[in-house]
XYZ file of C-alpha atoms in Angstrom:
577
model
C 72.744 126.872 87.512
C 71.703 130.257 86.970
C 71.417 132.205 83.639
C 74.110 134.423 83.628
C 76.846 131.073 84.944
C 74.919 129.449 81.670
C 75.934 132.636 79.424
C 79.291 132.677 81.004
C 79.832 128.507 80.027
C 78.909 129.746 76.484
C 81.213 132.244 76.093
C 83.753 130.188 77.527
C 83.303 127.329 74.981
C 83.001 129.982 72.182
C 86.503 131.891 73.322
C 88.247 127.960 73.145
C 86.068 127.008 69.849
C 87.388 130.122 68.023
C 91.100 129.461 69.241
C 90.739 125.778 67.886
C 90.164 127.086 64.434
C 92.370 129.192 63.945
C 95.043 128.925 61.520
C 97.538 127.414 64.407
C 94.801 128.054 66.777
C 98.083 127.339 70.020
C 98.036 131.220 70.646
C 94.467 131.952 71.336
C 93.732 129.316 73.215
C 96.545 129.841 75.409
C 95.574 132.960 76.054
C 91.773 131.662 76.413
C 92.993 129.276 78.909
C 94.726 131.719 81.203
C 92.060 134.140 80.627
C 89.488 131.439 82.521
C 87.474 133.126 85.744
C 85.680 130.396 87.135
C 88.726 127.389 87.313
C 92.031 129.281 86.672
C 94.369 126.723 85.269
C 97.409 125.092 86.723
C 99.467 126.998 84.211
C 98.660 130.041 85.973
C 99.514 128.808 89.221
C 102.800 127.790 87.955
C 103.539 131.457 87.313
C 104.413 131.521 91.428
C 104.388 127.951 92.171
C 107.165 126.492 89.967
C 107.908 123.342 91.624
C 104.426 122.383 92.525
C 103.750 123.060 89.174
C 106.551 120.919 87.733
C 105.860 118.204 89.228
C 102.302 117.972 89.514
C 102.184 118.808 84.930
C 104.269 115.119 84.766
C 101.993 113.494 87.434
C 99.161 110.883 87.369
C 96.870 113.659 88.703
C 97.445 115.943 85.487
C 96.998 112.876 83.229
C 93.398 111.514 84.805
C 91.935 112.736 82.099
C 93.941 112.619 79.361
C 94.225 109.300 79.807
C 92.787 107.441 76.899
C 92.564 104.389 78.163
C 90.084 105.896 81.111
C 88.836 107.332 78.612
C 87.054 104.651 76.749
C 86.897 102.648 79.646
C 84.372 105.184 80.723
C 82.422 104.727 77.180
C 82.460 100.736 76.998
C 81.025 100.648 80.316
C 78.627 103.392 79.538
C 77.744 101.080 76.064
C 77.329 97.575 77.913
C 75.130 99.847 80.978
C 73.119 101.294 78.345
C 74.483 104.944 79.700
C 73.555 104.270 83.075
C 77.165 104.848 84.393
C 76.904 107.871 83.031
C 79.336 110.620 84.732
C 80.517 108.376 87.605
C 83.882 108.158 86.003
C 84.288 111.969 84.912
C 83.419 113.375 88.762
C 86.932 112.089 90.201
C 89.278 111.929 86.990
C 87.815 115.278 85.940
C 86.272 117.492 88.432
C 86.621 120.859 86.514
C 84.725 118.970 83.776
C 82.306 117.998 85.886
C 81.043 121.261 87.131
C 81.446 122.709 83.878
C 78.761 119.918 82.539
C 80.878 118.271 79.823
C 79.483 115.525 78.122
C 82.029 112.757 79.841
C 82.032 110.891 76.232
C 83.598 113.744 73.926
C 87.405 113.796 73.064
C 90.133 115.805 74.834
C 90.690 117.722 71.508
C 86.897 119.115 72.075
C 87.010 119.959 76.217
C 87.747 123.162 77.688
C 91.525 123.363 78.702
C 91.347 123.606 81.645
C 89.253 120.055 82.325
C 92.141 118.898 80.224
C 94.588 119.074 83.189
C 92.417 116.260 84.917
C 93.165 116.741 88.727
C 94.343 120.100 88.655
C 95.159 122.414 91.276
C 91.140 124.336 91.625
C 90.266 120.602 92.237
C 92.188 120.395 95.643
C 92.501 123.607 96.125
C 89.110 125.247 95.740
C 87.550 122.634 97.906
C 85.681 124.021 100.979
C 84.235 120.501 102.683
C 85.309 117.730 104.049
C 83.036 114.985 101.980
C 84.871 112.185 102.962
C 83.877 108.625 100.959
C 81.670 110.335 97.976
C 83.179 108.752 94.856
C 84.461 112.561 93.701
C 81.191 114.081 93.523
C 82.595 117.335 94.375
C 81.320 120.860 93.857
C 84.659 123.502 93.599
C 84.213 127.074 94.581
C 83.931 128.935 91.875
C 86.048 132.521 91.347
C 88.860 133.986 89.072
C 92.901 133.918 90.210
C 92.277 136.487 92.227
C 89.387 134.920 94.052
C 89.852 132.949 97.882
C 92.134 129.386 97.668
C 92.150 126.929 100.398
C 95.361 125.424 102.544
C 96.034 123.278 105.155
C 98.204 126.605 107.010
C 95.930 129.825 106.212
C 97.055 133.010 105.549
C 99.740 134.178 107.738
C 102.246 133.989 104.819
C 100.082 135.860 102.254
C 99.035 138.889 104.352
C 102.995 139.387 105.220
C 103.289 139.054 100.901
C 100.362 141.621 100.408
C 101.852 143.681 102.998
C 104.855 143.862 101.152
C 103.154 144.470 97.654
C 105.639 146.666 96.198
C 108.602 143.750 96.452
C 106.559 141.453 95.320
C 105.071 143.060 92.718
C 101.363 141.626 93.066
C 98.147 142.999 92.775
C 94.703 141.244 93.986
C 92.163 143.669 92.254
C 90.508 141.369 89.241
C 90.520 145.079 87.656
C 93.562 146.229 88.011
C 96.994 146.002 85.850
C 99.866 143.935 87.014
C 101.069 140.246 88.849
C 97.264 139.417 90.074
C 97.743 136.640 92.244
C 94.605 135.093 95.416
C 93.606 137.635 98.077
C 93.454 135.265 100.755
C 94.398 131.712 101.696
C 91.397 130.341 103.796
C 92.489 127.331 106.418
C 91.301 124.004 105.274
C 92.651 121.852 107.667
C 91.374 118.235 105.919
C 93.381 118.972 103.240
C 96.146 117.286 105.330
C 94.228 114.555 106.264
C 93.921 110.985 104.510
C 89.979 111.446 104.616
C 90.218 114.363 101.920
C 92.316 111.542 99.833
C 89.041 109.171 100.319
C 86.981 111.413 98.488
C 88.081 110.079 95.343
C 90.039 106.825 96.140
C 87.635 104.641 97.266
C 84.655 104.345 94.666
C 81.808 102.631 95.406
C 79.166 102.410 92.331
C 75.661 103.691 92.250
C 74.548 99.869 93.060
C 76.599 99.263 96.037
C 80.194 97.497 93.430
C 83.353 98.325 95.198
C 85.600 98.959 93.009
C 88.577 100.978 94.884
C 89.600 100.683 98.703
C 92.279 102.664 98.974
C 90.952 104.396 101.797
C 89.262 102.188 102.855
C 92.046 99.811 103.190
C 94.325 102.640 104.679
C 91.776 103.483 107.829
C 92.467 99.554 108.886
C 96.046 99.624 108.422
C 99.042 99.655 110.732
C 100.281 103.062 109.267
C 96.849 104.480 110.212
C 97.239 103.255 113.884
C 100.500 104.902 113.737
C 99.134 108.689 112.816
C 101.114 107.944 109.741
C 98.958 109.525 106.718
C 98.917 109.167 103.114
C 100.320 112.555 102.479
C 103.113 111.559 104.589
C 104.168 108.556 102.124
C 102.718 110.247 98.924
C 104.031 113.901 99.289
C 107.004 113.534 101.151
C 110.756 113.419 99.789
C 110.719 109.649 98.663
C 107.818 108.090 96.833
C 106.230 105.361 98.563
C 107.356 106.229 102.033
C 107.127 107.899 105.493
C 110.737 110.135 104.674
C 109.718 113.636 106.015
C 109.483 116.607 103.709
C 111.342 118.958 101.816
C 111.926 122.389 103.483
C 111.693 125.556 100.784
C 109.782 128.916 99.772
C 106.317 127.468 98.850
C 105.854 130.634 96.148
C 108.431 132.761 94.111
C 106.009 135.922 93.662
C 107.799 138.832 91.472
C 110.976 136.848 91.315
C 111.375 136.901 95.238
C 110.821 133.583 97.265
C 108.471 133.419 99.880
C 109.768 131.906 103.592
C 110.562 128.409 103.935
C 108.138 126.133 105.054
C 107.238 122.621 104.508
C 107.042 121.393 100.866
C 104.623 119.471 99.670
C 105.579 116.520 96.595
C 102.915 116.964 94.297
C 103.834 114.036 91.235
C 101.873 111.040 93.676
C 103.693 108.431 91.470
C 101.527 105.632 90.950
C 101.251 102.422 88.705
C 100.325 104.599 85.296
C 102.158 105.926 82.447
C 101.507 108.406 79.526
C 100.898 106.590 76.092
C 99.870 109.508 74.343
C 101.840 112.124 72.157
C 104.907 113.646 74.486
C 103.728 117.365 72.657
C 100.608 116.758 74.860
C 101.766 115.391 77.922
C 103.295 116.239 80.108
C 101.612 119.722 80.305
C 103.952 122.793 79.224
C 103.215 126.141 78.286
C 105.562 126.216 75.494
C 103.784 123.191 73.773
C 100.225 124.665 74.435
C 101.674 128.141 72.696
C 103.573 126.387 69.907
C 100.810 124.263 68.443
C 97.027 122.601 69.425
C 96.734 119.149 70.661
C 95.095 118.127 66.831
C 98.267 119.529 65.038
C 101.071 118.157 67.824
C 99.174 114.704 66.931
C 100.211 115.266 63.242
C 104.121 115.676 64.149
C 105.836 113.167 63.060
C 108.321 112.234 66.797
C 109.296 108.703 65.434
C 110.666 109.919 62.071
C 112.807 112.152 63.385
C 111.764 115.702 62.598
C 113.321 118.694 63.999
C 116.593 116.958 63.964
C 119.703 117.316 61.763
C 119.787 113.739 60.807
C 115.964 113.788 59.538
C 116.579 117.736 58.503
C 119.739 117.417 56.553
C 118.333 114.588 54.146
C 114.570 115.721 53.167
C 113.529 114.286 50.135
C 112.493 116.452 47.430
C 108.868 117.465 47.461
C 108.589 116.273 51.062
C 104.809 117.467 51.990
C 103.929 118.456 55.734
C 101.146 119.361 57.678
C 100.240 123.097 57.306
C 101.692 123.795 61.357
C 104.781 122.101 60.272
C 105.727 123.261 56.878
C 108.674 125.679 58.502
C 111.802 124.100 59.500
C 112.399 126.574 62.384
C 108.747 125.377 64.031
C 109.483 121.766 63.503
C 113.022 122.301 65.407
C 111.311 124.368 67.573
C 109.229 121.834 68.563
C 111.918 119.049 68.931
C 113.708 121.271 71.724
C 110.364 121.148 73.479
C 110.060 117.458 72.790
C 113.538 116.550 74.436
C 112.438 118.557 77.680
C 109.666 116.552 77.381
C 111.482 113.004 77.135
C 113.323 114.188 79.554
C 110.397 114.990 82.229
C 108.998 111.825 80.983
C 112.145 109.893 82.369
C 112.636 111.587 85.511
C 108.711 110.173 86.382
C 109.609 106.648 84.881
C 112.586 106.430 87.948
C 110.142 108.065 90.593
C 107.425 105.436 89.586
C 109.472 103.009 89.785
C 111.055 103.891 93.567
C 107.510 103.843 94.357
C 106.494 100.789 93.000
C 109.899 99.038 95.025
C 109.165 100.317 98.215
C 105.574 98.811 97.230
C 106.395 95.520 95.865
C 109.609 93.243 97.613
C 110.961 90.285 96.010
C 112.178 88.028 99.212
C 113.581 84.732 99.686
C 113.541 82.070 97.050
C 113.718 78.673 98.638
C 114.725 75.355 97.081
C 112.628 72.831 97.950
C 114.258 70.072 95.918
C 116.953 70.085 93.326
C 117.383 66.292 91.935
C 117.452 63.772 89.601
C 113.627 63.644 90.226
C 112.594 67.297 89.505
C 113.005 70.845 90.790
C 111.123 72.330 93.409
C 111.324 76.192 94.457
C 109.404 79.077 95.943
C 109.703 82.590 95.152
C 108.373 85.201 98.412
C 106.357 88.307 97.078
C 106.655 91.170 99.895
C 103.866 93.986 100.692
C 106.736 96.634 101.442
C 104.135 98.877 103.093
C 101.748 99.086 105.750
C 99.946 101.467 104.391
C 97.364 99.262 101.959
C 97.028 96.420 100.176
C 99.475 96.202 96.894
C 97.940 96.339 94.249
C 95.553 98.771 95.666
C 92.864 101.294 93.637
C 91.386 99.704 90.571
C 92.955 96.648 91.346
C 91.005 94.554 88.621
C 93.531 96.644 85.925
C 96.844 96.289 88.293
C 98.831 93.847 86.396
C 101.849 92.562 89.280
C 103.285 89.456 87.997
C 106.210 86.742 88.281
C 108.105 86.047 84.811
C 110.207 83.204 85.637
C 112.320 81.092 83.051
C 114.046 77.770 83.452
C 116.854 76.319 81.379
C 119.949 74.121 81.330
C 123.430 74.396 80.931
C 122.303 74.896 76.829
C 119.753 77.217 77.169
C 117.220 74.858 76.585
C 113.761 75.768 78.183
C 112.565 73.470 80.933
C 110.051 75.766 82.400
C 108.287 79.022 81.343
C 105.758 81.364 83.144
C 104.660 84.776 83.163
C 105.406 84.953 79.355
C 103.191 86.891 77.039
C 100.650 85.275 74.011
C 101.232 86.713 70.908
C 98.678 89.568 71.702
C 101.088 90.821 74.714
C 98.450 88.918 77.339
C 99.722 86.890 79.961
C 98.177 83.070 79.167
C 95.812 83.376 81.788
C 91.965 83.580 81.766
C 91.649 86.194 79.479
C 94.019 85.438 76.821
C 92.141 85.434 73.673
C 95.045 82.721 72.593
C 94.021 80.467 75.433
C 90.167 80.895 74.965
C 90.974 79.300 71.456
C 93.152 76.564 72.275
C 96.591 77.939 70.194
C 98.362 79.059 73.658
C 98.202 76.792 76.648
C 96.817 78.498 80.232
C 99.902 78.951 82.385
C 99.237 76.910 85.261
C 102.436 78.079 87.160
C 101.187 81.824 86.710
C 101.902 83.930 90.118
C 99.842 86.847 89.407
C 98.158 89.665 91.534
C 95.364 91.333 89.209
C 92.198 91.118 91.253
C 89.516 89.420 89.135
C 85.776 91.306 88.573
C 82.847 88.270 88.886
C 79.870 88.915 87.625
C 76.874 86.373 88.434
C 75.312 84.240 85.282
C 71.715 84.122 84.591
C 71.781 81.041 86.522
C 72.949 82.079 89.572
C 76.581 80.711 89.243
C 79.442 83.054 88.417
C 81.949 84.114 85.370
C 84.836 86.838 85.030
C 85.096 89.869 83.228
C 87.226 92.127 81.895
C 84.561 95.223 82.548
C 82.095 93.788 85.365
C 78.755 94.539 84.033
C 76.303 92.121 85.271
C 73.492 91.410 82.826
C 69.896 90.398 83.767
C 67.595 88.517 82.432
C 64.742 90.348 82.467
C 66.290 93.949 81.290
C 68.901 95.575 79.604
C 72.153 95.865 81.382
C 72.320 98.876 83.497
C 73.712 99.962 86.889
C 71.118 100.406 89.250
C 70.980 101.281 93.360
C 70.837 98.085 94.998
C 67.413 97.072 96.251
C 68.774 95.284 99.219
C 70.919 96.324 102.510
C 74.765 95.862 101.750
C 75.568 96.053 105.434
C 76.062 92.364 105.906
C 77.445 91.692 102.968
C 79.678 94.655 101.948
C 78.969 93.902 97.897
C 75.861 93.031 95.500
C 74.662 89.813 94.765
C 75.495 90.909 91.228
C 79.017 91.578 91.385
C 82.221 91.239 93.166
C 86.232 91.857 92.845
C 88.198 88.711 93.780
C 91.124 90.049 95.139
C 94.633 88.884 94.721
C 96.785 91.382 96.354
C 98.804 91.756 99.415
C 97.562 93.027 102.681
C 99.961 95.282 104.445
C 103.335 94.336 105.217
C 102.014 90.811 104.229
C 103.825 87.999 101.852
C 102.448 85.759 99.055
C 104.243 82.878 98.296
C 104.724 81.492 94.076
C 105.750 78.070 94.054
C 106.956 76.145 90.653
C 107.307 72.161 90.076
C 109.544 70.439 87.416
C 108.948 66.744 87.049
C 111.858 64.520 87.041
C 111.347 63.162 83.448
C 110.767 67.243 82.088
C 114.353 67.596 82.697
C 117.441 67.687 79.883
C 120.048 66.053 82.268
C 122.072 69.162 81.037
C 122.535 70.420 84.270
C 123.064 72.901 86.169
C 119.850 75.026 85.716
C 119.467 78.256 86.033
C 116.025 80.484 87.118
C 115.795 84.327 85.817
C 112.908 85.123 87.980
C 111.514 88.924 87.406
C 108.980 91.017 88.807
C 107.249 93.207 86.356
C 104.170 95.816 86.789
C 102.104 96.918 84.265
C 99.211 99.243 84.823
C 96.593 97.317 82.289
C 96.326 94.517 80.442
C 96.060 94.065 76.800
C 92.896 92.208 76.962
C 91.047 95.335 78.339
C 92.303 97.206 75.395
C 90.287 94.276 72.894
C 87.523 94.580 75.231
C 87.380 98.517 74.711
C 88.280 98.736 71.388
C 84.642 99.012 69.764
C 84.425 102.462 71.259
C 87.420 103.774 70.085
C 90.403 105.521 71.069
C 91.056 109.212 71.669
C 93.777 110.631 69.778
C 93.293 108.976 66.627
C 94.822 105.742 68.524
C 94.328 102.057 67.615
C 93.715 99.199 69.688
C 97.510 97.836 68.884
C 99.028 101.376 69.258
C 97.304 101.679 72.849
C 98.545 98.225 73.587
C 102.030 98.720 72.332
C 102.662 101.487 74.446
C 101.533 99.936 77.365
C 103.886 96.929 76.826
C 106.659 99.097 76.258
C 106.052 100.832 79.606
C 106.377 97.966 81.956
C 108.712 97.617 84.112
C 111.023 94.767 85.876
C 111.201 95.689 89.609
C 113.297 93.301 90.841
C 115.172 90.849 88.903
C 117.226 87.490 90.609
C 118.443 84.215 89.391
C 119.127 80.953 90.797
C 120.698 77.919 90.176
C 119.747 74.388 90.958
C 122.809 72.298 90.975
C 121.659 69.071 89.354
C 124.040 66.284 88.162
């Protein structure tokens, strides 16, 4: 990096720095933000890309690295690897970030805003090569809004736009006053195909640990024998699935709508769900101008501010934060909040059409219903041929059967997929079973992939973060000193993988003895199937490194228990005199 590109990161950090500390310290750094000219934000795309913009500002792409459970994920592994790790994480969940040189350990509250936005548009966008399987080490093309972008179509559309200027009110001179939108659109035909997806979703670590296969698992797949790519079932009209694509004006420039073509989804639902402050995500302008990240964490959403039940019965001497101290702001900010909740829903029901056209409950067979027990099997479904579900960082991916038994009473005769008192599942990793208070669930149907790592003695254990540890050294993540062609993984470490190959079935079967019955019959099954994108035990085994946000271990794992969600739901009932 040359001198004056060093001068320019300075200035840069010193424009956001100054807007920080300001009194509200919202204005200036909006303006900071949309006066970036070497990764415009996705806020100024917005300006003519409204829809794109909406939906990608509630996505999982705009929340990689806001994230804080990535967040110290990435610093616990960097603390058991002795830093070794290093960036590896920050390259795909924040590739502004990345090229900007931020220190991949330091809080959202401290990064340039535009990094904030995670996988924002310059990161797709202002890509020039194809770099197929690279683990996101990406280098964007640097330049201000008015600089070159990159599409699958070209520029045939633009040059018609900049021929008609004057109804479209746009300039493309950096200099020059008015609507300054790209000069060209430069064809970048990979964009459209599932190898540009690879770049980032299948992650192989410096020491040969695969981690994600995504891709990987795609390229083998009967949807990639088809021609059917993952921008057809991730960006099309219905998330999960091939369903064609919306047809509309890909730009409103000046008020006046471009013609139609092909539209593009841009929310890629996925498994994940915010847990942070709803003033911070999902992204919106009018939060960002209204208040900084630091003083939206210090409004109060839970006790009700900004509304006329909390308004209308303040206590005397009620003391606020300095941002919040006027009335108008604080109701200000509750209009923005309820857009907010409201974004926040409509991404809860496309998650969750994704994750059933993912996940199928089938048949559930009764083996034996009699005096001398209950037997029955419940069919899991992969209800895609696109990958394996779970798929990514599968090791995280909880997919699980909750099943409860009782009689005519309500009496319990079987129970599985319950939680310990920490919010764990009783398997492996429940702190409750390691001590003896909760007993392992030995009925638990389950799809998390487990991470082995192997023992000083050459055997193997599990862990929650798969850091192998030698004898010899400290713990760090090397290159592998051996060929991985044969083997496809390091001796060191492995995922075990539970999940589904495409369009395939897994079958959960449960037993009740004869003499575990009430003779209160009949008995009823309530058999659910519930996703949750992390367990609470990673959330113990991160917690020495903190939270972003001011967030504690529980308040992290709260959230996340809150968000799951029952995909399918049946009962059944075993007729048993």
């Amino acid at each position: 990096m040359g001198k004056d590109e060093d001068d320019d990161d300075e200035e840069e950090k010193e424009e956001v720095a100054k807007a920080e500390a300001g009194d509200t310290g919202a204005k200036a750094a909006h303006e900071a933000l949309f006066a970036e000219n070497r990764y415009p934000s996705a806020g100024t795309c917005g300006t003519c890309h409204p829809k794109h913009y909406g939906e990608w500002s509630v996505s999982q792409h705009s929340y990689a690295q806001l994230s804080p459970v990535y967040l110290s994920l990435n610093n616990k592994i960097n603390e058991l690897a002795n830093g070794s790790n290093g960036d590896f994480c920050l390259r795909c969940h924040n590739a502004v970030g990345a090229n900007l040189g931020e220190n991949s350990f330091v809080s959202n509250l401290e990064r340039h805003p535009t990094s904030r936005e995670g996988i924002t548009c310059v990161v797709c966008h202002r890509i020039n090569k194809a770099y197929n399987k690279v683990s996101g080490r990406l280098a964007l093309v640097e330049g201000g809004l008015t600089e070159a972008v990159f599409g699958p179509k070209g520029n045939e559309e633009l040059e018609r736009v900049l021929d008609n200027s004057q109804d479209y009110k746009v300039v493309i001179n950096p200099e020059e006053a008015g609507r300054k939108m790209h000069k060209v659109i430069k064809q970048f035909a990979t964009l459209s195909d599932p190898v540009f997806c690879g770049a980032c979703h299948d992650v192989t670590l410096f020491n040969g640990f695969r981690l994600e296969e995504a891709y990987s698992e795609y390229r083998t797949s009967p949807a990639a024998a088809r021609g059917v790519t993952c921008q057809d079932c991730h960006m099309g009209k219905e998330q999960g699935v091939a369903s064609g694509y919306e047809q509309g004006p890909g730009a409103v420039v000046g008020g006046v709508p471009t013609k139609p073509r092909k539209l593009t989804n841009h929310f890629f639902a996925g498994p994940d769900y915010s847990i942070i402050h709803p003033g911070i995500f999902p992204h919106n302008a009018e939060a960002q101008q209204l208040a900084s990240l630091a003083e939206w964490l210090r409004f109060d959403v839970e006790a009700g501010w900004g509304t006329d039940e909390f308004e209308d019965n303040v206590p005397e001497g009620k003391v606020y934060p300095e941002r919040w101290q006027a009335i108008d702001d604080r109701y200000d900010a509750r209009e923005i909040l309820n857009a907010q909740f409201k974004r926040l829903e409509w991404a809860t029901q496309m998650r969750l059409e994704l994750l059933r056209n993912g996940y199928v409950m089938g048949d559930i067979i009764t083996d034996r219903a009699d005096s001398g027990g209950i037997a029955f099997r419940v069919q899991v479904r992969n209800g895609t041929d696109g990958h394996n579900v779970p798929t990514g960082f599968t090791g995280e991916r909880l997919v699980w059967l909750d099943v409860t038994v009782t009689d005519k009473t309500g009496a319990v005769v079987l129970r599985s997929g319950d939680r310990d008192p920490n919010g764990d599942l009783r398997d492996g990793h429940s702190a409750y079973v390691h001590a003896g208070v909760t007993p392992l669930d030995q009925n638990l149907f389950s799809l998390q992939s487990i991470f082995v790592t192997q023992n000083a003695r050459g055997g193997e254990i599990e862990h929650v973060i798969p850091i192998p540890y030698p004898v010899t050294s400290l713990p760090r993540v090397l290159p592998s000193v051996r060929s991985l062609v044969f083997t496809g993984e390091p001796p060191t470490e492995r995922n075990h993988k539970k999940g589904i190959e495409p369009l395939g079935e897994r079958w959960a079967e449960y037993k009740i003895d004869g003499d575990e019955l009430t003779g209160k019959g009949p008995y009823r099954a309530d058999i659910k199937l519930i996703s949750q994108p992390a367990p609470i035990n990673l959330i113990v085994a991160m917690q020495s490194v903190g939270f972003d946000y001011g967030l504690t271990p529980r308040q992290a794992g709260d959230a996340l228990i809150a968000g799951a969600q029952v995909l399918w739901q049946r009962e059944i009932v075993f007729k048993v005199k």
